[in-house]
GROMACS .gro file of C-alpha atoms in nm:
model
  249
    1UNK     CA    1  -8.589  -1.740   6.223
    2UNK     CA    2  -8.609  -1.515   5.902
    3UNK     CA    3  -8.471  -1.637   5.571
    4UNK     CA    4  -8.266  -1.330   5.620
    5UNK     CA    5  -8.092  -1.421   5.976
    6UNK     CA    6  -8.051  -1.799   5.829
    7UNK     CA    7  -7.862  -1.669   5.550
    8UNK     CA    8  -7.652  -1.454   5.730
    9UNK     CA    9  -7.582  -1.702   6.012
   10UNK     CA   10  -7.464  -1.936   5.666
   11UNK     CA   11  -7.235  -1.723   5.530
   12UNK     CA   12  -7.044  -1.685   5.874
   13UNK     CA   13  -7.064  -2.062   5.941
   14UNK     CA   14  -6.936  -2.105   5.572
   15UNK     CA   15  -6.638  -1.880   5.588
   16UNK     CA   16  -6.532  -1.978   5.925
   17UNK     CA   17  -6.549  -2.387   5.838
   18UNK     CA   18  -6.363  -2.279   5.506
   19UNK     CA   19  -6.088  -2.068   5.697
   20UNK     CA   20  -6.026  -2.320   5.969
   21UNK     CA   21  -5.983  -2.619   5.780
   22UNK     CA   22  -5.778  -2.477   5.535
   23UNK     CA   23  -5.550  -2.270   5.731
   24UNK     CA   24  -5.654  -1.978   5.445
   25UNK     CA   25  -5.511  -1.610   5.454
   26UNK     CA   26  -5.863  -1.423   5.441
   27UNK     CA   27  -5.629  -1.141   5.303
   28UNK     CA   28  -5.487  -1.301   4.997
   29UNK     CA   29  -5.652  -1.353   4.607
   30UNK     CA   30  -5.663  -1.727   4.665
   31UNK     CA   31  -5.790  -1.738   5.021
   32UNK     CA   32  -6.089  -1.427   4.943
   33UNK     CA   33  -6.185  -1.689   4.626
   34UNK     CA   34  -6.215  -1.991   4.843
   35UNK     CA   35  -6.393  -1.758   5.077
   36UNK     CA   36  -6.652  -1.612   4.913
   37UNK     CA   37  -6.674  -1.949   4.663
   38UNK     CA   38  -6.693  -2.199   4.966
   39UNK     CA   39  -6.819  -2.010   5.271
   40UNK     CA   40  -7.054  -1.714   5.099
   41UNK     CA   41  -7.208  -1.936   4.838
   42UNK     CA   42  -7.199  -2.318   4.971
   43UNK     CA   43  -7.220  -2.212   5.315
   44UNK     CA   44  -7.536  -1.947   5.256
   45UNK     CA   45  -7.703  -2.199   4.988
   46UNK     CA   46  -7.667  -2.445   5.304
   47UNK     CA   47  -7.801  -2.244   5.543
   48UNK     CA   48  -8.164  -2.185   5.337
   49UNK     CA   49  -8.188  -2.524   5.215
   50UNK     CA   50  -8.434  -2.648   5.495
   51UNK     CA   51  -8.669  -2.393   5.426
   52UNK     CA   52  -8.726  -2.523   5.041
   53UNK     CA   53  -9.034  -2.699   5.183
   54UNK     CA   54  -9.181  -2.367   5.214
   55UNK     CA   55  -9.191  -2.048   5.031
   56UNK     CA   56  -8.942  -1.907   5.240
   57UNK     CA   57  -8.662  -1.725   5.044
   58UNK     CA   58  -8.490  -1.996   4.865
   59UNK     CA   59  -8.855  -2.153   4.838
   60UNK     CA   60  -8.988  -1.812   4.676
   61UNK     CA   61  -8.658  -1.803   4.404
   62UNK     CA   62  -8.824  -2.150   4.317
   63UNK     CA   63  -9.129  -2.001   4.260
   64UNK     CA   64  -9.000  -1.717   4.089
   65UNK     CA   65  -8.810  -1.875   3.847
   66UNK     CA   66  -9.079  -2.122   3.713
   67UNK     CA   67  -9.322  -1.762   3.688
   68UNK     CA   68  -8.964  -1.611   3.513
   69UNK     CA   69  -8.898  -1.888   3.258
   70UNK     CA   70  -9.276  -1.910   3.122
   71UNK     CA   71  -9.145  -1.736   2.809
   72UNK     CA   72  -8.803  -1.950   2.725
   73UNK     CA   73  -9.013  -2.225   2.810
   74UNK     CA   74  -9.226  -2.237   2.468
   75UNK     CA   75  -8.945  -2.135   2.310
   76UNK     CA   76  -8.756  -2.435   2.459
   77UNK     CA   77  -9.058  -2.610   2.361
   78UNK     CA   78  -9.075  -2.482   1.973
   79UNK     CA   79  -8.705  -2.579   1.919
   80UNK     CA   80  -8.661  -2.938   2.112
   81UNK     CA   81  -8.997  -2.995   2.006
   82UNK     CA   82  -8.849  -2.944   1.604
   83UNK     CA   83  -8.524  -3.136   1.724
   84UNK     CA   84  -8.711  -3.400   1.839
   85UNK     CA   85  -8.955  -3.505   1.592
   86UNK     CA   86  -8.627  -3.514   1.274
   87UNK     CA   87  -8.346  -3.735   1.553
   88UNK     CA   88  -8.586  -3.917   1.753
   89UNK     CA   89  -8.582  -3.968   2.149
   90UNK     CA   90  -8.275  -3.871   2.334
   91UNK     CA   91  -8.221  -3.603   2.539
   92UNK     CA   92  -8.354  -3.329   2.329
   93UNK     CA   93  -8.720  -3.482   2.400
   94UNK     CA   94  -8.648  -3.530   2.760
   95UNK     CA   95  -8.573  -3.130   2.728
   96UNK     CA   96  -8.876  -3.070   2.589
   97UNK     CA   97  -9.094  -3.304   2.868
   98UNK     CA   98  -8.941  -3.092   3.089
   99UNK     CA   99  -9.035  -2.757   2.912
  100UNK     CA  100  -9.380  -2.857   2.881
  101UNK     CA  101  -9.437  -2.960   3.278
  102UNK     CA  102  -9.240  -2.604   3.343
  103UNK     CA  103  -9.501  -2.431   3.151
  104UNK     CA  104  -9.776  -2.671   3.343
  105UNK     CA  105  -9.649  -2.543   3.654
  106UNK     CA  106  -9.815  -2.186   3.581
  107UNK     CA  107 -10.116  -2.322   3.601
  108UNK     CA  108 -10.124  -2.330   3.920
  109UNK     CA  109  -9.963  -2.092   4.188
  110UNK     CA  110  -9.806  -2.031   4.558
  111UNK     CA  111  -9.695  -2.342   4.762
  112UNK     CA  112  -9.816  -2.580   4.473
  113UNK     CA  113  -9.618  -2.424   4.224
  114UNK     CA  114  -9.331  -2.461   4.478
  115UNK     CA  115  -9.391  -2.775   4.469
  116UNK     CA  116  -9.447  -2.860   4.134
  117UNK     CA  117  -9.108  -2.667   3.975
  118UNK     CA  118  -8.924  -2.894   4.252
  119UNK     CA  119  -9.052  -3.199   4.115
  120UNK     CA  120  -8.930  -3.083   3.786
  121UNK     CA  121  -8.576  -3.046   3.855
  122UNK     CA  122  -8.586  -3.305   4.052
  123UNK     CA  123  -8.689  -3.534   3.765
  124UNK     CA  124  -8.475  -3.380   3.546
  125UNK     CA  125  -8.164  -3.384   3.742
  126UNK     CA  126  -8.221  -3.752   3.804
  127UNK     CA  127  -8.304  -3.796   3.440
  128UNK     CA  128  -7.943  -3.680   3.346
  129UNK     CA  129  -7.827  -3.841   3.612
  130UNK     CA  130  -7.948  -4.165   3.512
  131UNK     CA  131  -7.813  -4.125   3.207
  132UNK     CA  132  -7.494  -3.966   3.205
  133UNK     CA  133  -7.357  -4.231   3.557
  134UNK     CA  134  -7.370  -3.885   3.771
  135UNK     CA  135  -7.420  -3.961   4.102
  136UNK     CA  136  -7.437  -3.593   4.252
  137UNK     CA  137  -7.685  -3.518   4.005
  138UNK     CA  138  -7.895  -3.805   4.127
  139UNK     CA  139  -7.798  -3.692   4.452
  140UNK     CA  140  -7.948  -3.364   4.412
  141UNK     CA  141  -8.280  -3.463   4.244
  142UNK     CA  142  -8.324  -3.719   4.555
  143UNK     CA  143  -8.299  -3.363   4.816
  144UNK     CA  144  -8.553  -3.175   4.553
  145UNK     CA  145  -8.818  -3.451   4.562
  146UNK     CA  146  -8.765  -3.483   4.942
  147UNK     CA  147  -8.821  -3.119   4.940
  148UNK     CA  148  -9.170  -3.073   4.743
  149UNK     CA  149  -9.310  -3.369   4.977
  150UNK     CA  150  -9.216  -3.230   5.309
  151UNK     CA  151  -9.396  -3.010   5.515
  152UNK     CA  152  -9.266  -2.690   5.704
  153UNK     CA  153  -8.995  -2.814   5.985
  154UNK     CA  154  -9.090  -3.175   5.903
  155UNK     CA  155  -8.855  -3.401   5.692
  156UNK     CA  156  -8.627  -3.131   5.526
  157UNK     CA  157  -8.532  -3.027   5.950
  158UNK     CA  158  -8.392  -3.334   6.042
  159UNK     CA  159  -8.096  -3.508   6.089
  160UNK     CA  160  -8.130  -3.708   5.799
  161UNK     CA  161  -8.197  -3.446   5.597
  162UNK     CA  162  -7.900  -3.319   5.702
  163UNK     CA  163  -7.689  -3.604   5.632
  164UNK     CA  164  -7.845  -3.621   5.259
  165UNK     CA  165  -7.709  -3.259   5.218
  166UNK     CA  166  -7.390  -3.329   5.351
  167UNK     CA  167  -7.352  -3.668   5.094
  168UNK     CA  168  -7.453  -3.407   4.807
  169UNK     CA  169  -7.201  -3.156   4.883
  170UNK     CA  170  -6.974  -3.473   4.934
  171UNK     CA  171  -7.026  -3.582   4.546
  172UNK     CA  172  -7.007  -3.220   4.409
  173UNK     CA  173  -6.689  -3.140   4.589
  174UNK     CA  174  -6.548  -3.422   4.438
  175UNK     CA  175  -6.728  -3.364   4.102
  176UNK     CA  176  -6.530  -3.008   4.096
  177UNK     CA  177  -6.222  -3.080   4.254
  178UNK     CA  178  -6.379  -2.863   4.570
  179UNK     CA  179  -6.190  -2.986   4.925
  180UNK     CA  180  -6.416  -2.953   5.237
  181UNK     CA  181  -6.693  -2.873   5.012
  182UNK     CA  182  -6.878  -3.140   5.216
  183UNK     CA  183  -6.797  -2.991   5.562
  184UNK     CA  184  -6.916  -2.604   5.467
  185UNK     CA  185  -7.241  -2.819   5.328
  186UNK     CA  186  -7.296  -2.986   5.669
  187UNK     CA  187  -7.190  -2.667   5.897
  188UNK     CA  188  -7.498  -2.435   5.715
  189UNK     CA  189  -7.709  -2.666   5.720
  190UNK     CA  190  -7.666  -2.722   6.074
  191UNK     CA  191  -7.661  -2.356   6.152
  192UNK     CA  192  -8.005  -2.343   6.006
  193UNK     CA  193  -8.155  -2.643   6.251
  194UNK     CA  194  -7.997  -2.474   6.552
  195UNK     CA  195  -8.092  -2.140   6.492
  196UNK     CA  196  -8.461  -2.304   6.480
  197UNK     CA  197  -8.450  -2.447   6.756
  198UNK     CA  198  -8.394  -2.111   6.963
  199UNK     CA  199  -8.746  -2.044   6.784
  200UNK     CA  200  -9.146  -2.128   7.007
  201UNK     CA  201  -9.161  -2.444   6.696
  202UNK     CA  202  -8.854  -2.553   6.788
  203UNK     CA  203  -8.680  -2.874   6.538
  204UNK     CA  204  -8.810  -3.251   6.534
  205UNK     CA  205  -8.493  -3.353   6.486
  206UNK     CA  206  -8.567  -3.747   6.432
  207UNK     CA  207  -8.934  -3.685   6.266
  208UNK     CA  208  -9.085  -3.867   6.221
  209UNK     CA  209  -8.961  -4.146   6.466
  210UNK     CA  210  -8.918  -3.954   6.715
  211UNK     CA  211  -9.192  -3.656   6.705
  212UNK     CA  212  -9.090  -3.462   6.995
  213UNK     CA  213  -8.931  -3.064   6.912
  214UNK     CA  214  -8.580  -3.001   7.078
  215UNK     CA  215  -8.486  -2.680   7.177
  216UNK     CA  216  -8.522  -2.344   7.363
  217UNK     CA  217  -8.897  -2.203   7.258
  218UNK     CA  218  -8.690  -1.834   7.292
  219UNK     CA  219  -8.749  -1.660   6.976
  220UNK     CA  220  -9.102  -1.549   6.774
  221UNK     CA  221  -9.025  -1.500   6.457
  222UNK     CA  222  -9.196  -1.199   6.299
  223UNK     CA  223  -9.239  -1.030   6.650
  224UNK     CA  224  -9.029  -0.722   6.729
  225UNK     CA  225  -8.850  -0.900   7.082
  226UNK     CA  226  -8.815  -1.174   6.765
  227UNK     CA  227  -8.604  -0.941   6.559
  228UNK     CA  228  -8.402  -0.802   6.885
  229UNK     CA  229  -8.340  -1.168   6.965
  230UNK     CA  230  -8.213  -1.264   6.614
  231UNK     CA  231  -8.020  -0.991   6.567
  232UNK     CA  232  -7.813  -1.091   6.946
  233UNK     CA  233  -7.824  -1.409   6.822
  234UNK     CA  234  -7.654  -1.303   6.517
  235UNK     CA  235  -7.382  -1.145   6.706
  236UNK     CA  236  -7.294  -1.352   6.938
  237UNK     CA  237  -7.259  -1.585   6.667
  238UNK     CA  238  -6.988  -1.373   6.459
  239UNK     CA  239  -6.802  -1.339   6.779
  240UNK     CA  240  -6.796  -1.707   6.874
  241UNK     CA  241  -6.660  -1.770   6.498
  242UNK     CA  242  -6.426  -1.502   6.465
  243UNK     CA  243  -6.253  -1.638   6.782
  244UNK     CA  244  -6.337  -1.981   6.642
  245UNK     CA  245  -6.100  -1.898   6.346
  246UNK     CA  246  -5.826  -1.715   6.538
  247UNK     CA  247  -5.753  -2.018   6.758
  248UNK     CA  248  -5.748  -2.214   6.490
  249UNK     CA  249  -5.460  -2.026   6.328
   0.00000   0.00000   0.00000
């Protein structure tokens, strides 16, 4: 499936998990904000998370951002670099470890640099983890790392996977006071393994003890029957959630 169809098939799962479990009034200020706050961003964030062990489109913002932040990175560097040599160690030369492997990773380019910026943040956030007792942030530097290792529809398109996004949504939801935070999490992510599996690769989803792809080989992505086939995938979909929802209630 595109990055695109993934995305959109997010968003829908988000806002229907976020609607039914709350009971929320689509139509009212606080029930569009848990909307588009819960389902759009959690449950479309969700949804492309697999496909950060590949430069797919949340893999190619990766990439994009390390290419983006070359300049505030030796300017980062310049001014923790200053901080750091009149307090001593702390976090402003952590900072400045991090600004110099930032400005490493433009050495090098495509899939490695993916690769190499997820490392970073992944040592960073479980730096400040560490440090600060913050469990989610160690929670989400464990799903980066697991992320620059795997390869395409191997680790990051399996059921543990899964379950490691659902536990990091768990511990931000509670971080930020955000109810079923953990639930929209689990729902995009999910939406993303099953619409995969309608796809010729189908999903491993016990790699790698149990190698063997489950699903319907349907779908070729990239092929025009591929985009027909998304897009009645895609629709079927809204229907099933928009009745979903209106049960429900």
């Amino acid at each position: 499936m595109t990055g695109k169809t993934h995305l959109y098939l997010g968003i829908v799962t988000g806002v229907g998990v976020e609607a039914v479990l709350n009971g929320i009034d689509i139509w009212s200020v606080n029930g569009l904000t848990e909307i588009l706050v819960g389902g759009v961003l959690i449950g479309g964030l969700s949804a492309l998370a697999p496909d950060l062990d590949s430069s797919g489109m949340l893999g190619k913002m990766v990439t994009e951002s390390s290419q983006k932040a070359r300049w505030f990175g030796f300017i980062l560097i310049a001014i923790l670099g200053a901080v750091a040599l009149f307090t001593g160690f702390g976090h402003t030369t952590a900072l400045s470890v991090v600004a110099v492997l930032l400005l490493c990773s433009l050495l090098v380019r495509d899939d490695i640099q993916r690769k190499v910026t997820l490392g970073i943040w992944g040592t960073a956030f479980a730096y400040f983890g560490f440090m600060n007792k913050e469990t989610w942030l160690i929670a989400i530097a464990a799903f980066s790392l697991l992320c620059m290792i795997a390869k395409h529809r191997g680790l990051t398109h399996t059921v543990w996977a899964l379950g490691l996004w659902a536990y990091v949504c768990y511990l931000i939801g509670i971080h930020f006071g955000l109810q079923n935070l953990m639930w929209v999490g689990f729902s995009g992510y999910l939406s993303h393994l099953f619409a995969d599996s309608l796809t010729k690769e189908r999903v491993r989803y016990f790699y790698p003890i149990i190698k063997i792809p489950f699903g319907i080989p349907w779908i070729k992505t990239g092929s025009a029957s591929g985009t027909l086939y998304e897009f009645i995938v895609k629709a079927v979909y809204t229907i099933v959630m928009i009745g979903f929802i209106f049960v429900s209630h």
